Coordinates of C-alpha atoms in Angstrom, one line a residue:
M22 CA 0.3 -58.7 -67.6
K23 CA -2.1 -61.0 -65.9
Q24 CA -1.4 -60.8 -62.1
T25 CA -0.5 -64.6 -62.3
L26 CA 2.1 -64.0 -64.7
I27 CA 3.3 -61.1 -62.0
T28 CA 2.6 -63.6 -59.5
A29 CA 4.8 -66.0 -60.7
L30 CA 7.2 -64.2 -62.0
L31 CA 7.8 -62.4 -58.7
T32 CA 8.7 -65.8 -57.1
L33 CA 11.6 -65.9 -58.9
F34 CA 14.7 -65.1 -56.4
S35 CA 17.7 -63.5 -59.0
L36 CA 17.0 -65.6 -62.3
N37 CA 17.8 -64.2 -64.9
V38 CA 14.4 -64.1 -66.9
S39 CA 12.5 -61.4 -68.8
F40 CA 8.6 -60.5 -69.1
I41 CA 6.1 -58.1 -70.8
A42 CA 5.5 -55.3 -68.1
A43 CA 1.8 -53.2 -69.0
S44 CA 2.3 -49.2 -67.9
A45 CA -0.7 -46.5 -68.3
T46 CA 0.0 -46.3 -72.0
E47 CA 2.1 -48.8 -73.8
T48 CA 3.6 -52.8 -73.6
V49 CA 7.0 -52.6 -73.0
P50 CA 9.9 -55.5 -72.7
V51 CA 12.0 -55.6 -70.0
R52 CA 14.9 -58.0 -69.0
G53 CA 16.7 -58.3 -66.5
T54 CA 17.5 -60.1 -63.4
I55 CA 14.3 -60.0 -61.3
V56 CA 14.7 -59.7 -57.5
S57 CA 12.1 -61.2 -54.8
P58 CA 11.1 -58.6 -51.7
A59 CA 12.4 -61.3 -49.6
D60 CA 15.4 -60.8 -50.9
P61 CA 17.8 -61.1 -47.6
N62 CA 19.6 -57.7 -49.2
I63 CA 16.8 -55.2 -48.9
Q64 CA 16.2 -53.2 -46.1
Y65 CA 13.0 -51.8 -44.8
T66 CA 12.3 -49.2 -42.2
G67 CA 8.5 -48.5 -41.0
R68 CA 5.7 -50.5 -40.4
I69 CA 5.1 -53.2 -42.8
S70 CA 2.9 -55.9 -43.0
F71 CA 4.9 -59.3 -44.5
A72 CA 1.8 -61.7 -44.0
N73 CA 3.1 -62.4 -48.4
P74 CA 6.7 -61.8 -48.3
E75 CA 6.5 -61.3 -52.5
R76 CA 3.8 -58.5 -51.6
P77 CA 5.2 -56.2 -48.6
A78 CA 2.2 -53.8 -47.6
W79 CA 1.6 -50.8 -45.7
N80 CA 0.4 -47.3 -45.8
F81 CA 1.5 -45.0 -43.6
P82 CA 4.1 -42.5 -45.4
G83 CA 7.5 -42.9 -44.3
I84 CA 8.4 -46.4 -45.3
Q85 CA 11.6 -47.3 -46.7
I86 CA 13.1 -49.1 -48.8
I87 CA 16.6 -49.6 -49.4
A88 CA 19.5 -51.4 -51.5
A89 CA 22.8 -52.1 -52.8
F90 CA 22.9 -53.0 -56.4
E91 CA 25.2 -54.2 -59.1
G92 CA 25.8 -53.3 -62.1
T93 CA 24.2 -50.2 -64.4
S94 CA 20.4 -50.0 -64.7
L95 CA 17.8 -50.5 -61.6
K96 CA 13.8 -50.8 -62.3
M97 CA 11.2 -50.9 -59.3
M98 CA 7.8 -52.7 -59.2
A99 CA 4.9 -52.3 -57.5
K100 CA 1.3 -52.7 -57.4
P101 CA -0.8 -50.1 -59.8
G102 CA -1.7 -47.3 -58.3
S103 CA 0.6 -47.6 -55.4
G104 CA 1.1 -43.9 -55.1
Y105 CA 3.9 -41.7 -55.4
F106 CA 8.1 -42.6 -54.0
M107 CA 11.3 -40.1 -53.5
A108 CA 14.0 -42.2 -54.7
R109 CA 17.6 -41.3 -54.9
I110 CA 20.8 -43.5 -56.1
D111 CA 23.9 -42.8 -54.6
G112 CA 24.9 -39.2 -53.5
A113 CA 22.2 -37.8 -56.5
E114 CA 19.6 -35.7 -56.2
P115 CA 16.1 -37.6 -54.9
F116 CA 13.8 -37.6 -57.2
K117 CA 9.7 -38.3 -57.5
V118 CA 8.5 -41.9 -58.4
A119 CA 5.1 -42.7 -59.5
F120 CA 3.2 -45.4 -60.0
T121 CA -0.4 -43.9 -60.5
G122 CA -2.0 -45.3 -63.4
R123 CA -4.2 -48.6 -63.5
K124 CA -1.4 -50.5 -64.9
D125 CA 1.6 -48.8 -63.8
S126 CA 3.5 -52.1 -62.7
V127 CA 7.3 -51.0 -63.4
V128 CA 9.4 -48.0 -63.5
T129 CA 12.8 -47.0 -64.2
L130 CA 14.7 -45.7 -61.6
A131 CA 18.2 -45.3 -63.4
T132 CA 20.2 -46.5 -66.6
A133 CA 23.4 -45.9 -68.2
L134 CA 25.0 -45.8 -64.8
P135 CA 28.8 -46.2 -64.3
E136 CA 29.6 -49.8 -63.8
G137 CA 29.9 -51.1 -60.1
R138 CA 27.7 -50.8 -56.6
H139 CA 25.4 -48.2 -56.0
L140 CA 22.7 -47.7 -53.3
V141 CA 19.3 -46.8 -53.5
R142 CA 16.7 -45.7 -51.1
L143 CA 13.3 -45.2 -51.7
M144 CA 10.5 -44.0 -49.6
Y145 CA 7.0 -43.7 -49.1
V146 CA 5.5 -39.8 -49.4
I147 CA 2.2 -40.0 -49.4
E148 CA -0.9 -41.5 -47.0
G149 CA -1.7 -44.9 -48.6
Y150 CA -4.5 -45.7 -47.0
E151 CA -7.1 -45.5 -50.6
M152 CA -4.3 -47.1 -52.3
Y153 CA -2.9 -49.8 -49.9
P154 CA 0.7 -49.7 -51.8
E155 CA 2.3 -52.9 -52.6
F156 CA 6.2 -53.5 -53.2
W157 CA 7.3 -55.8 -55.7
G158 CA 10.5 -56.2 -56.5
F159 CA 13.5 -54.8 -58.3
V160 CA 14.6 -55.6 -62.0
L161 CA 18.3 -55.5 -62.5
D162 CA 20.8 -56.2 -65.8
K163 CA 21.2 -59.4 -66.5
G164 CA 23.2 -61.5 -64.3
R165 CA 23.7 -59.4 -61.7
R166 CA 22.6 -59.3 -57.8
L167 CA 21.9 -57.2 -54.9
V168 CA 24.5 -57.0 -51.6
A169 CA 25.1 -56.7 -48.4
P170 CA 23.5 -52.9 -47.5
P171 CA 25.6 -50.4 -45.3
A172 CA 23.7 -50.7 -42.2
L173 CA 20.9 -48.8 -40.5
P174 CA 21.2 -45.6 -38.5
E175 CA 21.9 -47.0 -34.4
R176 CA 19.6 -43.9 -33.6
K177 CA 15.5 -44.4 -34.0
I178 CA 12.8 -41.6 -33.8
E179 CA 9.4 -42.6 -33.8
F180 CA 7.0 -39.8 -35.3
I181 CA 3.0 -39.9 -34.2
G182 CA 1.2 -37.4 -35.3
N183 CA -1.3 -36.3 -38.2
S184 CA -1.3 -34.3 -41.5
I185 CA 1.4 -32.1 -40.3
T186 CA 3.3 -35.0 -39.8
C187 CA 2.5 -36.7 -43.3
G188 CA 3.6 -33.6 -45.1
Y189 CA -0.1 -32.7 -46.4
G190 CA -0.1 -30.2 -49.3
N191 CA 3.9 -29.1 -48.6
E192 CA 4.6 -29.0 -52.3
G193 CA 1.3 -26.6 -52.9
T194 CA 1.6 -23.1 -53.3
N195 CA -2.0 -21.9 -52.9
A196 CA -3.5 -22.1 -49.5
R197 CA -7.1 -22.0 -50.7
E198 CA -6.0 -25.3 -52.5
H199 CA -7.3 -28.3 -51.0
F200 CA -5.8 -31.6 -50.6
E201 CA -4.1 -34.0 -53.5
Y202 CA -1.6 -36.5 -53.1
E203 CA 0.6 -34.7 -55.6
T204 CA 1.5 -32.0 -53.2
E205 CA 1.8 -34.4 -50.4
N206 CA 5.4 -35.4 -49.8
H207 CA 6.5 -36.5 -46.5
Y208 CA 10.2 -36.4 -47.6
F209 CA 10.1 -32.8 -47.1
S210 CA 8.1 -33.2 -44.0
Y211 CA 9.2 -31.8 -40.3
A212 CA 9.9 -35.3 -39.4
S213 CA 12.1 -36.6 -42.2
L214 CA 14.2 -33.8 -42.4
T215 CA 14.9 -33.7 -38.5
A216 CA 15.4 -37.9 -38.7
R217 CA 18.5 -37.2 -41.4
A218 CA 19.4 -34.1 -39.9
L219 CA 20.4 -36.3 -36.8
D220 CA 21.7 -39.3 -38.4
A221 CA 18.8 -41.5 -37.3
Q222 CA 16.0 -43.9 -38.3
H223 CA 12.1 -42.7 -38.6
W224 CA 8.9 -44.4 -38.4
V225 CA 6.3 -43.1 -39.0
V226 CA 2.1 -43.5 -37.6
A227 CA 0.0 -40.4 -38.6
R228 CA -3.0 -39.8 -41.0
S229 CA -4.6 -36.8 -42.3
G230 CA -7.7 -35.3 -39.8
I231 CA -6.6 -37.9 -36.8
G232 CA -7.1 -36.5 -33.2
A233 CA -6.3 -37.3 -29.7
Y234 CA -9.5 -37.7 -29.2
R235 CA -11.6 -36.0 -31.8
N236 CA -10.7 -36.7 -35.1
F237 CA -10.8 -33.4 -37.9
G238 CA -14.9 -32.6 -37.9
G239 CA -16.3 -35.1 -35.3
P240 CA -18.7 -34.5 -32.8
K241 CA -18.1 -33.6 -29.7
A242 CA -18.5 -36.7 -28.1
G243 CA -15.1 -37.8 -29.7
T244 CA -14.2 -40.4 -32.5
P245 CA -13.2 -43.4 -30.6
E246 CA -13.3 -45.4 -32.8
S247 CA -11.4 -44.4 -35.0
N248 CA -8.8 -41.9 -33.3
M249 CA -5.0 -42.3 -32.4
P250 CA -5.5 -44.6 -29.4
V251 CA -6.9 -47.1 -31.3
Q252 CA -4.8 -46.9 -34.7
Y253 CA -1.3 -47.1 -32.8
E254 CA -1.9 -50.5 -32.1
Y255 CA -2.1 -51.8 -35.6
T256 CA 0.0 -51.9 -38.7
G257 CA -1.7 -49.6 -40.7
Y258 CA -4.4 -47.2 -40.7
A259 CA -6.9 -49.9 -39.6
L260 CA -10.5 -48.7 -40.7
A261 CA -9.6 -47.0 -43.9
P262 CA -12.3 -47.5 -46.2
N263 CA -12.3 -51.2 -48.7
L264 CA -9.9 -52.4 -46.0
R265 CA -10.5 -55.9 -47.3
Q266 CA -8.8 -55.0 -50.8
N267 CA -5.9 -55.3 -49.0
G268 CA -7.1 -58.9 -46.9
G269 CA -7.0 -57.0 -44.1
L270 CA -3.6 -57.2 -43.2
L271 CA -3.1 -53.7 -42.5
S272 CA -5.8 -54.5 -39.1
M273 CA -3.3 -56.7 -37.9
K274 CA -2.0 -55.6 -34.3
W275 CA 1.8 -54.5 -35.2
D276 CA 4.3 -56.3 -32.9
F277 CA 6.2 -53.5 -31.3
S278 CA 9.1 -55.8 -30.9
R279 CA 10.2 -55.0 -34.6
Y280 CA 11.0 -51.6 -33.4
Q281 CA 11.6 -49.6 -30.1
P282 CA 12.7 -46.2 -30.6
D283 CA 15.0 -43.9 -28.7
V284 CA 12.9 -40.9 -28.6
I285 CA 8.7 -40.9 -29.7
C286 CA 7.4 -37.3 -31.1
I287 CA 3.8 -36.6 -30.8
N288 CA 2.2 -34.2 -32.5
L289 CA -1.6 -34.2 -32.4
G290 CA -4.1 -31.7 -31.0
T291 CA -5.1 -29.7 -34.7
N292 CA -7.7 -31.9 -35.5
D293 CA -9.2 -32.1 -32.3
L294 CA -9.6 -28.6 -32.0
S295 CA -9.9 -27.6 -35.3
T296 CA -13.8 -26.2 -35.4
N297 CA -15.4 -25.2 -32.7
N298 CA -16.9 -28.6 -31.2
Y299 CA -14.1 -29.6 -28.7
D300 CA -14.4 -30.8 -25.0
V301 CA -11.5 -29.5 -23.3
R302 CA -11.7 -32.2 -20.5
L303 CA -12.2 -35.3 -23.2
L304 CA -9.0 -34.1 -24.9
K305 CA -7.2 -34.5 -21.9
Q306 CA -8.3 -37.7 -21.5
G307 CA -7.6 -38.2 -25.2
Y308 CA -3.5 -37.3 -25.0
K309 CA -3.5 -39.2 -21.5
T310 CA -4.6 -42.6 -22.6
L311 CA -2.2 -42.0 -25.5
L312 CA 0.7 -42.1 -23.6
K313 CA -0.2 -44.9 -21.3
M314 CA -0.7 -46.9 -24.3
V315 CA 2.6 -45.6 -26.3
R316 CA 5.0 -45.9 -22.5
Q317 CA 3.2 -49.8 -22.5
H318 CA 4.9 -50.4 -26.0
N319 CA 7.9 -48.8 -25.8
P320 CA 9.1 -48.5 -22.1
K321 CA 12.5 -46.8 -22.2
A322 CA 11.9 -44.4 -24.9
R323 CA 11.8 -40.9 -24.4
I324 CA 8.5 -39.3 -25.3
V325 CA 8.1 -36.0 -26.3
F326 CA 4.2 -34.0 -26.9
L327 CA 5.1 -31.4 -29.4
C328 CA 2.5 -28.6 -30.1
G329 CA 2.6 -27.0 -33.4
S330 CA 2.3 -25.2 -36.0
M331 CA -0.8 -24.6 -36.8
L332 CA -2.9 -23.7 -34.2
G333 CA -3.0 -20.1 -33.1
G334 CA -4.8 -18.1 -30.2
K335 CA -6.9 -19.8 -28.0
E336 CA -6.9 -23.0 -29.2
L337 CA -3.0 -22.9 -29.4
E338 CA -2.9 -22.1 -25.3
I339 CA -5.4 -24.9 -24.8
A340 CA -3.4 -27.3 -26.2
K341 CA 0.0 -25.9 -24.7
R342 CA -1.7 -25.9 -21.3
L343 CA -3.8 -29.5 -21.6
L344 CA -0.1 -31.0 -22.9
N345 CA 2.4 -28.8 -19.6
E346 CA -0.4 -30.5 -17.5
V347 CA -0.2 -34.1 -19.1
A348 CA 3.6 -33.9 -19.6
A349 CA 3.6 -32.8 -15.5
E350 CA 1.5 -35.2 -14.1
A351 CA 3.2 -38.5 -15.7
Q352 CA 6.2 -37.0 -14.4
K353 CA 4.6 -36.8 -10.4
A354 CA 3.2 -40.1 -11.1
G355 CA 6.7 -41.3 -11.9
D356 CA 7.4 -41.7 -15.7
R357 CA 10.3 -38.9 -15.6
E358 CA 11.1 -39.3 -19.6
V359 CA 8.1 -37.5 -21.1
Y360 CA 9.0 -34.1 -22.3
R361 CA 7.2 -30.8 -23.9
F362 CA 8.2 -29.0 -27.1
D363 CA 6.5 -26.2 -29.0
F364 CA 7.1 -25.3 -32.4
T365 CA 6.7 -21.6 -33.2
P366 CA 3.1 -21.2 -34.6
Q367 CA 3.3 -20.5 -38.8
N368 CA 1.5 -16.9 -39.6
G369 CA 2.2 -16.9 -43.7
D370 CA 5.8 -15.0 -43.4
I371 CA 7.2 -18.5 -45.1
G372 CA 4.5 -19.5 -47.5
Y373 CA 1.4 -21.8 -47.0
G374 CA 0.8 -25.2 -48.5
N375 CA -2.9 -26.7 -49.9
D376 CA -5.4 -25.8 -47.0
Y377 CA -2.7 -23.3 -44.8
H378 CA -0.4 -26.7 -43.8
P379 CA 3.0 -25.6 -43.4
S380 CA 4.6 -25.1 -46.6
I381 CA 8.2 -26.9 -47.3
W382 CA 10.0 -24.2 -45.8
Q383 CA 8.0 -23.8 -42.7
H384 CA 8.8 -27.7 -42.4
E385 CA 12.4 -26.8 -42.8
K386 CA 12.2 -24.2 -39.9
M387 CA 10.5 -26.7 -37.9
A388 CA 13.0 -29.2 -38.9
A389 CA 15.5 -27.2 -37.7
E390 CA 13.5 -25.9 -34.2
L391 CA 13.3 -29.7 -33.5
T392 CA 16.8 -31.1 -34.4
A393 CA 18.2 -28.8 -31.9
Y394 CA 16.1 -29.4 -29.0
L395 CA 16.3 -33.1 -29.9
R396 CA 20.0 -33.3 -30.1
S397 CA 20.2 -31.8 -26.7
L398 CA 17.7 -34.1 -25.2
M399 CA 19.4 -37.1 -26.7
Q400 CA 22.9 -36.2 -26.8
W401 CA 23.0 -37.2 -30.1
F402 CA 26.6 -34.5 -31.3

């Protein structure tokens, strides 16, 4: 299908139309009511650029698209190559949705549903900094429409992190295998599991390899051009390759008024300490720089520095010591809402994911630990 045809169709709002959608292998007819991404009944969570309301764009994991719809079927439209989502219809089991082909733009999410109103929840579950995903809307049964969805949870969490928070390799079963998008699933990450257990929204600023002062394999002096204190200010991973493909939308500064979390969990340091080429003094300064930035943009949030679960030995002790110092110094300086929490370090007894990252079972253990801590800290009973 030509791009111009797709663009024209998506500007139609809740009109009964039909079109031909090109999949990776064949051309198939898709008929029904096209729902624009700008429909006010669609809920979005996460750092998303709406500079083009017909093409919401992002690249951090964990963004959600939620809609209530009438009818018996639902299709989803997205930019070809956007990557992987998890979808859940009503109370059924969630399932993975793939936009991986060069021409995949329409995926069927549900057919033969009982007549009536239904709820779809979509979550982007990988890091999209190489893909620049975009949501292009829904296709409903002819003559049907979206209706008002349920209210979002009032509780709000933000997770700032690296590959662990993303869910890197958690669906993998071989610790010696390397990164693949197919085995990364943020839906089953400790962050997502914790948020669901606490009935909270969760927004994510995370990317594999990123550090508080030094990204994975970076020089001892650090990577100040692309570490988290730099990236936190932006809508997406702003310094990703081929940024111009997205028109620079994700390199726009983020509007922090759009989401003011109750609690912010920062899980960084694994990459800073992952190779024996780090500067402890600079790492501590990186933590302090990030804390200052996070506090500036979120004056009322409680901030929790997390540690684990991949570090061990000397590096684990360094990370814990530095984080304890940063939290204590912040409290002494007057910021009473900075806290510390340590995950149990992994030892392989419940498996590893790819590249020795936490397995799904390890994420479940981490989520159980963090859920209990946040429930007590926030009095979320």
